Amino acid sequence: MIEAYQHTVSEVLGDRFLHEIPPYQRPYAWTPNEAKQLLIDLLEAVNASRDEPYFLGSIVLIRPKGQITGQVVDGQQRLTTLTILAAVLRDVAIDEREKEALGSVVYIEPNPFKAQVEAVRVKAHDRDRGFFKDAIQIPGATSKATPPQEPKNEAQDLMWENAQTLRVLALDLPDVERQRLVSFLLTKCVLVVVSTESRAAALRIFRVLNDRGMDLSNADVIKADLLDKFTDASEMAHQADKWREFENDLGRDEFEGLLENLRFIREEMRSRRTLSDAYNEHFQGVSPNVVRDFFDRELAPAHREYVKILDGDPGDFPVELRPAAGEALAGLLLVPNRDWTAVAIAASLALGHTPALVSVLERLEGLAWIMQLGRRYDTQRLNRYVSILRALKIDSAEVDKALTPTLEEIADAWSSLNGPLYNRFPTSVVRAILERLDRLMAEQPVVWDGQKTVEHILPQVPQAGAWSEFADEQREVITHTLGNLVLLTARKNSGASNLEFQKKLDIYFGLGPGKAKKRATYASAQELAHLTVWNPGTYSERHRRHTQMLAQRWGIPAPTTIA
């Protein structure tokens, strides 16, 4: 049976309810900006002087009949932040009745004369419960300069930061305005509480809310579905802890990416279903043993490999293989899409950290870039990767065949690499190609997290009378090609964009008036330093050298072998 009733905040956090955050829920994640916005919204509602209730949203509880404690399936972020706000307002209150009203929705003090034991209205995650009680819920806790114990994770950091942010705002309010806010919060703000005795029903509601765009990710829904297979509460908590470690290690978005890659490896096709629906269908009606095997034998090893791949870390390879493995991972990470990651994960799990895996990664890099240069669309790329996934289950000969580009793919890639790159691709793609080139040219590749710009040596719009070495038709052909492009590690100086060659070099290398704005540290820029002129001959030599470097790395044969 499903029940849904509207309750005020004082009722939701009152004697009729006790709320417990179950182990399968994701950690507390609201930031100070979101906590601050909640308070600002409440203050605006108070000042609007409307008589109708102010709706704060809904919460979904698994609540057995006759019990006051409910597991929070949806709404923990809101409940936790409302508790923090009430605790902060309690600790700055000056009126004892105000303090008592706020205290009653946060913390129940022990009283032997009433046979009343210590309790809290909201029990946080197991890992965070002690911190939340001591740093937030106990009277006076939020008024201290530091928490009673050092936060041990991001959720605890956010709990304390949000309390301090809200405290600063609350102290700035005049007493009368703050008391109006307290009265409004407790009696005029309402939530819809959806309760059910059935965990399955609660999860169905959870999924519906997710489909309607509320703050639930596919990973949240999948986690709830999978953990629901465990009937033993202690094992559920243990598996939830493992899931949380994986998610915290990767971050929410990348962890969902891992789940998507595992689905792609398993199904070997692009799915039209949502990720959560795909997992729900795959694990429909399975036993706890199946889920346990998925956690231990599939998710855990895939997580380990995925972390190494995303970090470009070849540390698990034997020492003699690390340089080649690291270079292949670096080249893959520069590809402007992530479609290749499922193949990299599957190959790592199938082949181990062996020379065979290094070979697959190197060839996968080449194939990924060939398809990028050949402008293969998503479905073409994914179909190609499916063929590799299937080949990995057969033998090395099939893998070799699946990784070999077709003559058409090679011809299209060469045409792009040798043609007007800058016109053919977005700047971000051209920039990635130049970064890959730098790794091939430099003894020590540049690591630069700041602004990177792609600049034309022969300007797109030369000054009148300058650059006379190039005929008009030559300029049209070469301006946007690889040999005429240079990557710089600082914001582009528009004043240098159409200067003569030597004046451009002065700015590139910090010798001219624009020296603070240009800095050339990439190998493809450094090699210009010894040149005195930029003419068709120097351009041709540079273009030939750069295209051949990339073509050789990516397995693009010379054009004469393509016909």
Coordinates of C-alpha atoms in Angstrom, one line a residue:
M1 CA 0.0 0.0 0.0
I2 CA 1.3 3.5 -0.9
E3 CA 0.2 6.5 1.1
A4 CA 1.0 10.2 0.3
Y5 CA 0.2 13.0 2.7
Q6 CA 1.2 16.6 3.1
H7 CA 3.0 17.5 6.3
T8 CA 4.6 20.6 7.7
V9 CA 8.3 20.6 8.5
S10 CA 7.6 20.4 12.2
E11 CA 5.5 17.3 11.6
V12 CA 8.0 15.6 9.2
L13 CA 10.7 16.2 11.8
G14 CA 8.4 15.6 14.7
D15 CA 7.3 12.8 16.9
R16 CA 5.4 11.0 14.1
F17 CA 8.6 10.3 12.1
L18 CA 12.1 9.1 12.5
H19 CA 14.2 9.1 9.3
E20 CA 17.1 6.8 8.5
I21 CA 19.3 7.1 5.5
P22 CA 19.8 3.5 4.2
P23 CA 23.2 2.2 3.1
Y24 CA 22.4 2.1 -0.6
Q25 CA 21.8 5.8 -0.8
R26 CA 24.5 8.0 -2.2
P27 CA 26.4 10.3 0.3
Y28 CA 25.2 13.7 1.2
A29 CA 26.2 16.0 -1.7
W30 CA 24.6 19.4 -1.4
T31 CA 27.1 22.2 -1.7
P32 CA 27.2 25.6 0.2
N33 CA 25.7 27.2 -2.8
E34 CA 22.7 24.9 -2.7
A35 CA 22.2 25.3 1.0
K36 CA 22.5 29.1 0.7
Q37 CA 19.9 29.1 -2.1
L38 CA 17.5 27.1 0.1
L39 CA 17.7 29.8 2.8
I40 CA 17.4 32.6 0.2
D41 CA 14.3 31.0 -1.3
L42 CA 12.7 30.6 2.2
L43 CA 13.4 34.3 3.0
E44 CA 11.8 35.4 -0.2
A45 CA 8.8 33.3 0.5
V46 CA 8.5 34.8 4.0
N47 CA 8.6 38.3 2.6
A48 CA 6.1 37.5 -0.1
S49 CA 3.4 37.3 2.7
R50 CA 1.3 34.7 1.0
D51 CA -1.1 32.7 3.1
E52 CA -0.7 29.4 1.2
P53 CA 1.8 26.7 2.3
Y54 CA 5.3 26.8 0.7
F55 CA 6.1 23.4 -1.0
L56 CA 9.6 22.0 -0.3
G57 CA 9.2 18.9 -2.4
S58 CA 8.6 15.2 -1.6
I59 CA 10.3 12.4 0.2
V60 CA 9.8 8.7 -0.3
L61 CA 10.0 6.3 2.7
I62 CA 10.0 2.6 3.3
R63 CA 8.0 2.5 6.5
P64 CA 6.5 -0.7 7.9
K65 CA 3.0 -0.4 9.3
G66 CA 2.9 0.6 12.9
Q67 CA 6.5 1.9 13.0
I68 CA 7.7 5.5 13.1
T69 CA 11.1 4.9 11.6
G70 CA 11.3 5.0 7.8
Q71 CA 14.2 4.4 5.4
V72 CA 14.6 7.4 3.1
V73 CA 14.6 6.2 -0.5
D74 CA 14.4 9.7 -1.9
G75 CA 14.8 13.1 -0.2
Q76 CA 17.9 12.7 1.9
Q77 CA 19.6 15.8 0.6
R78 CA 16.6 17.9 1.4
L79 CA 16.0 16.4 4.9
T80 CA 19.7 16.6 5.8
T81 CA 19.9 20.2 4.7
L82 CA 16.7 21.2 6.5
T83 CA 18.1 19.6 9.7
I84 CA 21.4 21.6 9.3
L85 CA 19.3 24.8 8.8
A86 CA 17.2 24.0 11.9
A87 CA 20.3 23.3 14.0
V88 CA 21.9 26.5 12.9
L89 CA 18.8 28.6 13.7
R90 CA 18.5 26.8 17.0
D91 CA 22.1 27.7 17.9
V92 CA 21.7 31.4 17.1
A93 CA 18.2 31.7 18.7
I94 CA 17.8 34.1 21.6
D95 CA 14.3 33.2 22.7
E96 CA 14.1 30.0 24.7
R97 CA 10.8 29.1 23.1
E98 CA 12.3 29.6 19.7
K99 CA 15.3 27.5 20.7
E100 CA 13.0 24.7 22.1
A101 CA 10.9 24.6 18.9
L102 CA 13.9 24.3 16.7
G103 CA 15.6 21.8 19.0
S104 CA 12.7 19.5 18.9
V105 CA 13.0 18.9 15.2
V106 CA 16.7 18.1 15.4
Y107 CA 17.6 16.3 18.5
I108 CA 15.8 14.5 21.4
E109 CA 17.7 15.0 24.7
P110 CA 17.8 12.1 27.1
N111 CA 15.4 12.5 30.1
P112 CA 15.2 9.7 32.6
F113 CA 12.1 11.2 34.3
K114 CA 10.3 10.8 31.0
A115 CA 12.0 7.4 30.2
Q116 CA 13.3 9.4 27.1
V117 CA 16.5 8.2 25.5
E118 CA 18.8 10.3 23.3
A119 CA 17.7 10.3 19.7
V120 CA 17.9 12.3 16.5
R121 CA 15.2 13.0 14.0
V122 CA 17.4 12.2 11.0
K123 CA 19.9 9.4 11.1
A124 CA 22.6 10.0 8.5
H125 CA 24.6 7.4 6.6
D126 CA 26.3 4.8 8.9
R127 CA 29.7 6.3 8.1
D128 CA 28.5 9.9 8.7
R129 CA 26.1 9.3 11.6
G130 CA 28.4 10.0 14.4
F131 CA 29.9 13.1 12.8
F132 CA 26.5 14.5 11.9
K133 CA 25.2 14.1 15.4
D134 CA 28.2 15.6 17.1
A135 CA 28.9 18.4 14.6
I136 CA 25.3 19.4 13.8
Q137 CA 22.5 17.9 15.8
I138 CA 23.7 18.2 19.4
P139 CA 22.7 21.6 20.9
G140 CA 25.3 24.3 20.4
A141 CA 27.4 22.2 17.9
T142 CA 27.1 24.5 14.9
S143 CA 28.2 27.5 17.0
K144 CA 31.7 26.1 17.5
A145 CA 34.7 27.3 15.5
T146 CA 35.6 23.8 14.4
P147 CA 33.8 20.5 14.3
P148 CA 34.4 18.1 17.3
Q149 CA 36.2 15.7 15.0
E150 CA 38.0 16.1 11.6
P151 CA 35.7 15.4 8.6
K152 CA 36.7 12.1 7.1
N153 CA 35.0 12.3 3.7
E154 CA 33.4 14.8 1.3
A155 CA 29.9 14.3 2.8
Q156 CA 31.1 15.3 6.2
D157 CA 33.1 18.3 4.8
L158 CA 29.9 19.5 3.1
M159 CA 27.8 19.1 6.2
W160 CA 30.1 21.3 8.2
E161 CA 30.7 23.8 5.4
N162 CA 26.9 24.2 4.9
A163 CA 26.4 24.7 8.6
Q164 CA 29.0 27.5 8.7
T165 CA 27.6 29.1 5.5
L166 CA 24.0 29.1 6.9
R167 CA 25.2 30.4 10.3
V168 CA 26.9 33.4 8.7
L169 CA 23.6 34.2 6.9
A170 CA 21.5 33.6 9.9
L171 CA 23.6 35.9 12.1
D172 CA 23.1 38.7 9.6
L173 CA 19.3 38.6 10.0
P174 CA 17.6 40.9 12.4
D175 CA 16.1 39.0 15.3
V176 CA 12.5 39.7 14.2
E177 CA 13.2 38.6 10.7
R178 CA 14.9 35.4 11.8
Q179 CA 12.0 34.6 14.1
R180 CA 9.5 35.1 11.3
L181 CA 11.6 32.7 9.3
V182 CA 11.6 30.1 12.0
S183 CA 7.8 30.3 12.4
F184 CA 7.4 30.1 8.6
L185 CA 9.8 27.1 8.3
L186 CA 8.1 25.0 10.9
T187 CA 4.5 25.8 10.3
K188 CA 4.1 27.0 6.7
C189 CA 6.6 24.9 4.8
V190 CA 5.3 21.5 3.7
L191 CA 6.6 18.3 2.2
V192 CA 4.6 15.4 0.6
V193 CA 5.6 12.2 2.4
V194 CA 5.1 9.1 0.2
S195 CA 5.2 6.0 2.4
T196 CA 5.1 2.3 1.5
E197 CA 5.8 -0.9 3.4
S198 CA 7.3 -2.5 0.3
R199 CA 10.8 -1.9 -0.8
A200 CA 9.9 -2.9 -4.4
A201 CA 7.1 -0.3 -4.5
A202 CA 9.5 2.4 -3.0
L203 CA 12.0 1.7 -5.7
R204 CA 9.4 1.9 -8.4
I205 CA 8.5 5.4 -7.1
F206 CA 12.2 6.1 -7.0
R207 CA 12.6 5.2 -10.6
V208 CA 9.5 7.2 -11.7
L209 CA 10.9 10.3 -10.0
N210 CA 14.2 9.7 -11.7
D211 CA 12.6 9.5 -15.1
R212 CA 10.9 12.8 -14.4
G213 CA 14.2 14.5 -14.0
M214 CA 14.6 14.8 -10.2
D215 CA 18.1 14.7 -8.6
L216 CA 18.6 10.9 -9.0
S217 CA 21.2 9.5 -11.3
N218 CA 21.0 6.2 -13.2
A219 CA 23.7 4.9 -10.9
D220 CA 21.5 5.7 -7.9
V221 CA 18.6 3.7 -9.3
I222 CA 20.9 0.8 -10.3
K223 CA 22.5 0.7 -6.8
A224 CA 19.1 0.6 -5.2
D225 CA 17.9 -2.2 -7.4
L226 CA 21.0 -4.3 -6.9
L227 CA 21.2 -3.9 -3.2
D228 CA 17.6 -4.8 -2.9
K229 CA 18.5 -8.3 -3.9
F230 CA 20.3 -8.8 -0.6
T231 CA 18.1 -10.0 2.2
D232 CA 20.8 -9.8 4.9
A233 CA 21.1 -6.2 6.2
S234 CA 24.7 -6.5 7.1
E235 CA 25.7 -7.8 3.7
M236 CA 23.6 -5.0 2.1
A237 CA 25.6 -2.5 4.1
H238 CA 28.9 -4.1 3.2
Q239 CA 28.1 -4.1 -0.5
A240 CA 26.8 -0.5 -0.3
D241 CA 30.2 0.5 1.2
K242 CA 32.0 -1.1 -1.7
W243 CA 29.8 0.7 -4.2
R244 CA 30.3 4.0 -2.4
E245 CA 34.1 3.5 -2.5
F246 CA 34.0 2.9 -6.3
E247 CA 31.7 6.0 -6.8
N248 CA 33.9 8.2 -4.6
D249 CA 37.0 7.1 -6.3
L250 CA 35.8 7.9 -9.8
G251 CA 33.3 10.6 -9.1
R252 CA 29.6 10.3 -10.0
D253 CA 29.8 11.0 -13.7
E254 CA 32.8 8.7 -14.4
F255 CA 31.3 5.9 -12.3
E256 CA 28.2 6.1 -14.4
G257 CA 30.5 6.0 -17.4
L258 CA 32.0 2.7 -16.0
L259 CA 28.5 1.2 -15.6
E260 CA 27.7 2.2 -19.2
N261 CA 30.9 0.6 -20.5
L262 CA 30.1 -2.6 -18.7
R263 CA 26.6 -2.6 -20.2
F264 CA 28.1 -2.1 -23.7
I265 CA 30.7 -4.9 -23.1
R266 CA 27.9 -7.2 -22.0
E267 CA 25.3 -6.4 -24.6
E268 CA 27.7 -5.7 -27.5
M269 CA 25.3 -3.1 -28.9
R270 CA 24.1 0.5 -28.4
S271 CA 21.0 0.5 -26.3
R272 CA 17.9 2.7 -26.7
R273 CA 16.9 2.0 -23.1
T274 CA 18.1 4.1 -20.2
L275 CA 21.1 2.7 -18.3
S276 CA 19.0 1.9 -15.3
D277 CA 16.4 0.1 -17.3
A278 CA 19.1 -2.0 -19.0
Y279 CA 20.5 -3.1 -15.6
N280 CA 17.1 -3.7 -14.1
E281 CA 16.2 -6.0 -17.0
H282 CA 19.6 -7.8 -16.8
F283 CA 19.3 -8.5 -13.1
Q284 CA 15.6 -9.1 -13.0
G285 CA 14.8 -11.9 -10.5
V286 CA 18.4 -12.9 -9.9
S287 CA 19.7 -14.3 -6.6
P288 CA 22.0 -12.5 -4.2
N289 CA 24.9 -14.7 -5.5
V290 CA 24.5 -13.2 -9.0
V291 CA 24.8 -9.7 -7.7
R292 CA 27.6 -10.6 -5.4
D293 CA 29.5 -12.1 -8.4
F294 CA 28.8 -8.9 -10.4
F295 CA 30.3 -6.8 -7.6
D296 CA 33.4 -8.9 -7.0
R297 CA 34.2 -10.4 -10.4
E298 CA 33.0 -7.8 -12.9
L299 CA 32.6 -4.3 -11.3
A300 CA 35.6 -4.4 -9.0
P301 CA 38.2 -5.5 -11.6
A302 CA 36.7 -3.2 -14.2
H303 CA 36.8 -0.3 -11.8
R304 CA 40.5 -1.0 -11.2
E305 CA 41.3 -1.0 -14.9
Y306 CA 39.1 2.0 -15.7
V307 CA 40.9 4.1 -13.1
K308 CA 44.2 3.2 -14.6
I309 CA 43.0 3.9 -18.1
L310 CA 41.5 7.3 -17.2
D311 CA 44.7 8.3 -15.3
G312 CA 46.9 7.1 -18.2
D313 CA 48.7 5.1 -15.6
P314 CA 50.8 2.1 -16.9
G315 CA 52.0 1.2 -13.4
D316 CA 50.6 -2.3 -13.4
F317 CA 52.6 -3.3 -16.5
P318 CA 56.0 -4.8 -16.2
V319 CA 58.7 -2.1 -16.2
E320 CA 59.8 -2.8 -19.8
L321 CA 56.3 -2.3 -21.1
R322 CA 55.4 0.8 -19.2
P323 CA 56.7 3.4 -21.7
A324 CA 54.8 1.9 -24.6
A325 CA 51.6 1.3 -22.6
G326 CA 51.7 4.8 -21.2
E327 CA 52.2 6.3 -24.7
A328 CA 49.2 4.4 -26.0
L329 CA 47.0 5.4 -23.1
A330 CA 48.0 9.1 -23.6
G331 CA 47.2 8.9 -27.3
L332 CA 43.8 7.4 -26.5
L333 CA 43.0 10.0 -23.9
L334 CA 43.5 12.7 -26.5
V335 CA 40.9 11.2 -28.8
P336 CA 37.9 13.7 -28.7
N337 CA 35.4 10.9 -27.8
R338 CA 35.4 8.1 -25.2
D339 CA 33.8 5.4 -27.4
W340 CA 37.0 3.3 -27.2
T341 CA 37.0 2.9 -23.4
A342 CA 34.8 -0.2 -23.4
V343 CA 37.3 -2.0 -25.6
A344 CA 40.3 -0.9 -23.5
I345 CA 38.6 -2.2 -20.3
A346 CA 37.6 -5.5 -22.0
A347 CA 41.1 -6.0 -23.4
S348 CA 42.7 -5.2 -20.1
L349 CA 40.5 -7.8 -18.3
A350 CA 41.0 -10.4 -21.1
L351 CA 44.7 -10.0 -21.8
G352 CA 46.2 -8.8 -18.5
H353 CA 49.2 -6.4 -18.5
T354 CA 51.0 -8.2 -21.2
P355 CA 52.7 -7.3 -24.6
A356 CA 49.5 -8.4 -26.2
L357 CA 47.5 -5.8 -24.4
V358 CA 50.1 -3.1 -25.3
S359 CA 49.7 -4.1 -28.9
V360 CA 46.0 -3.8 -28.7
L361 CA 46.1 -0.4 -27.0
E362 CA 48.5 0.9 -29.7
R363 CA 46.4 -0.3 -32.5
L364 CA 43.2 0.8 -30.8
E365 CA 44.7 4.3 -30.6
G366 CA 45.4 4.3 -34.3
L367 CA 42.0 3.0 -35.2
A368 CA 40.2 5.5 -32.9
W369 CA 42.2 8.4 -34.5
I370 CA 41.6 7.0 -38.0
M371 CA 37.9 7.0 -37.4
Q372 CA 38.1 10.5 -36.0
L373 CA 40.0 11.8 -39.0
G374 CA 37.6 9.9 -41.3
R375 CA 34.7 11.6 -39.5
R376 CA 32.9 8.3 -38.8
Y377 CA 29.7 8.9 -36.9
D378 CA 28.8 7.4 -33.5
T379 CA 27.0 4.3 -34.8
Q380 CA 29.9 3.4 -37.2
R381 CA 32.4 3.7 -34.4
L382 CA 30.4 1.7 -31.9
N383 CA 29.8 -1.1 -34.5
R384 CA 33.5 -1.2 -35.1
Y385 CA 34.2 -1.5 -31.4
V386 CA 31.6 -4.3 -31.0
S387 CA 33.5 -6.3 -33.6
I388 CA 36.6 -5.9 -31.4
L389 CA 34.8 -6.9 -28.2
R390 CA 33.5 -10.1 -30.0
A391 CA 37.0 -10.9 -31.4
L392 CA 38.5 -10.6 -27.8
K393 CA 36.4 -13.7 -26.9
I394 CA 37.8 -15.7 -29.8
D395 CA 41.5 -15.5 -30.6
S396 CA 44.3 -13.1 -31.5
A397 CA 43.8 -13.5 -35.2
E398 CA 40.2 -12.2 -34.9
V399 CA 41.4 -9.3 -32.8
D400 CA 44.1 -8.5 -35.4
K401 CA 41.4 -8.5 -38.1
A402 CA 39.0 -6.4 -36.1
L403 CA 41.7 -3.8 -35.4
T404 CA 42.8 -3.4 -39.0
P405 CA 41.4 -0.3 -40.7
T406 CA 39.8 -0.7 -44.1
L407 CA 41.3 0.9 -47.3
E408 CA 38.4 3.4 -47.3
E409 CA 39.1 4.3 -43.7
I410 CA 42.8 4.8 -44.4
A411 CA 42.1 6.9 -47.5
D412 CA 39.6 9.2 -45.6
A413 CA 42.0 9.6 -42.7
W414 CA 44.9 10.5 -44.9
S415 CA 42.8 13.0 -46.8
S416 CA 42.0 14.8 -43.6
L417 CA 45.5 14.6 -42.1
N418 CA 47.0 15.9 -45.3
G419 CA 44.3 18.5 -46.0
P420 CA 42.8 21.6 -44.4
L421 CA 42.5 20.3 -40.8
Y422 CA 41.6 23.7 -39.3
N423 CA 38.6 24.1 -41.6
R424 CA 37.5 20.5 -41.5
F425 CA 37.4 19.9 -37.7
P426 CA 36.5 21.9 -34.5
T427 CA 39.4 23.7 -32.9
S428 CA 39.3 21.3 -30.0
V429 CA 40.0 18.4 -32.3
V430 CA 42.8 20.2 -34.1
R431 CA 44.3 21.1 -30.7
A432 CA 44.2 17.4 -29.6
I433 CA 46.0 16.4 -32.8
L434 CA 48.7 19.0 -32.2
E435 CA 49.0 17.8 -28.6
R436 CA 49.5 14.2 -29.9
L437 CA 52.1 15.4 -32.3
D438 CA 54.0 17.1 -29.4
R439 CA 54.2 13.8 -27.5
L440 CA 55.8 12.2 -30.6
M441 CA 58.3 15.1 -31.0
A442 CA 59.3 16.0 -27.5
E443 CA 61.7 14.2 -25.2
Q444 CA 59.5 15.5 -22.3
P445 CA 55.9 16.2 -23.3
V446 CA 54.4 19.5 -22.2
V447 CA 51.8 19.2 -19.4
W448 CA 49.7 22.4 -19.4
D449 CA 46.3 22.8 -17.9
G450 CA 45.9 26.4 -18.9
Q451 CA 44.7 28.0 -22.1
K452 CA 45.9 26.3 -25.3
T453 CA 45.6 28.0 -28.6
V454 CA 46.0 26.9 -32.2
E455 CA 47.7 29.5 -34.3
H456 CA 48.5 29.8 -38.1
I457 CA 52.1 30.6 -38.9
L458 CA 51.1 31.9 -42.4
P459 CA 48.2 34.1 -41.2
Q460 CA 44.6 33.6 -42.3
V461 CA 44.5 37.2 -43.3
P462 CA 48.1 38.5 -44.0
Q463 CA 49.0 42.1 -43.9
A464 CA 49.0 43.9 -47.2
G465 CA 52.4 43.4 -48.9
A466 CA 53.6 40.8 -46.4
W467 CA 54.2 37.1 -46.9
S468 CA 54.9 37.6 -50.5
E469 CA 56.7 34.3 -50.7
F470 CA 53.3 32.6 -51.0
A471 CA 51.1 33.0 -54.1
D472 CA 47.4 33.5 -53.5
E473 CA 46.6 30.0 -54.6
Q474 CA 49.3 28.5 -52.3
R475 CA 47.8 30.3 -49.3
E476 CA 44.4 28.9 -50.1
V477 CA 45.8 25.4 -50.1
I478 CA 48.2 25.4 -47.1
T479 CA 46.8 27.9 -44.6
H480 CA 44.7 25.5 -42.6
T481 CA 46.9 22.4 -43.0
L482 CA 48.9 20.7 -40.3
G483 CA 52.3 22.0 -41.4
N484 CA 51.1 25.6 -41.0
L485 CA 49.7 25.2 -37.5
V486 CA 51.4 25.7 -34.2
L487 CA 50.2 25.0 -30.6
L488 CA 50.9 27.6 -28.0
T489 CA 50.5 27.4 -24.2
A490 CA 49.1 30.9 -23.6
R491 CA 46.1 33.0 -24.6
K492 CA 46.3 34.0 -28.2
N493 CA 47.6 37.5 -28.8
S494 CA 45.4 38.9 -31.6
G495 CA 48.0 41.5 -32.3
A496 CA 50.5 38.9 -33.4
S497 CA 48.1 36.9 -35.6
N498 CA 49.0 38.5 -38.9
L499 CA 52.5 39.9 -38.3
E500 CA 55.5 39.0 -40.4
F501 CA 57.3 35.7 -39.5
Q502 CA 60.2 37.1 -37.5
K503 CA 58.0 39.4 -35.5
K504 CA 55.7 36.5 -34.8
L505 CA 58.7 34.5 -33.6
D506 CA 59.7 37.3 -31.3
I507 CA 56.3 37.2 -29.6
Y508 CA 56.2 33.3 -29.6
F509 CA 59.4 33.2 -27.7
G510 CA 58.9 36.2 -25.4
L511 CA 61.2 38.7 -27.2
G512 CA 58.7 41.3 -28.4
P513 CA 56.3 43.7 -26.9
G514 CA 53.7 40.9 -26.5
K515 CA 56.1 38.7 -24.5
A516 CA 53.8 38.4 -21.5
K517 CA 51.1 37.0 -23.7
K518 CA 52.9 34.4 -25.7
R519 CA 54.9 31.5 -24.6
A520 CA 56.1 28.7 -27.0
T521 CA 57.0 25.6 -25.1
Y522 CA 55.5 22.8 -27.4
A523 CA 58.1 21.0 -29.5
S524 CA 56.3 21.9 -32.7
A525 CA 56.7 25.6 -31.8
Q526 CA 60.3 25.2 -30.5
E527 CA 61.4 23.8 -33.8
L528 CA 60.6 27.2 -35.5
A529 CA 63.2 29.0 -33.4
H530 CA 66.1 28.1 -35.8
L531 CA 64.2 29.3 -39.0
T532 CA 64.8 32.7 -40.5
V533 CA 62.1 32.5 -43.1
W534 CA 58.7 30.9 -43.6
N535 CA 58.3 30.0 -47.3
P536 CA 56.8 27.2 -49.4
G537 CA 60.0 25.1 -48.9
T538 CA 60.1 25.3 -45.1
Y539 CA 56.4 24.8 -44.9
S540 CA 56.5 21.7 -47.1
E541 CA 59.3 20.1 -45.1
R542 CA 57.5 20.7 -41.8
H543 CA 54.2 19.5 -43.2
R544 CA 55.7 16.3 -44.6
R545 CA 57.5 15.6 -41.3
H546 CA 54.5 16.2 -39.1
T547 CA 52.0 14.2 -41.2
Q548 CA 54.4 11.3 -41.5
M549 CA 54.9 11.2 -37.7
L550 CA 51.2 11.0 -37.0
A551 CA 50.5 8.6 -39.9
Q552 CA 53.2 6.2 -38.8
R553 CA 52.0 6.3 -35.2
W554 CA 48.4 5.6 -36.2
G555 CA 49.1 3.0 -38.9
I556 CA 48.1 5.1 -41.9
P557 CA 50.2 3.8 -44.8
A558 CA 51.7 6.1 -47.5
P559 CA 49.1 7.1 -50.1
T560 CA 50.7 5.1 -52.8
T561 CA 49.6 1.9 -51.0
I562 CA 45.9 3.0 -50.8
A563 CA 44.9 2.9 -54.5

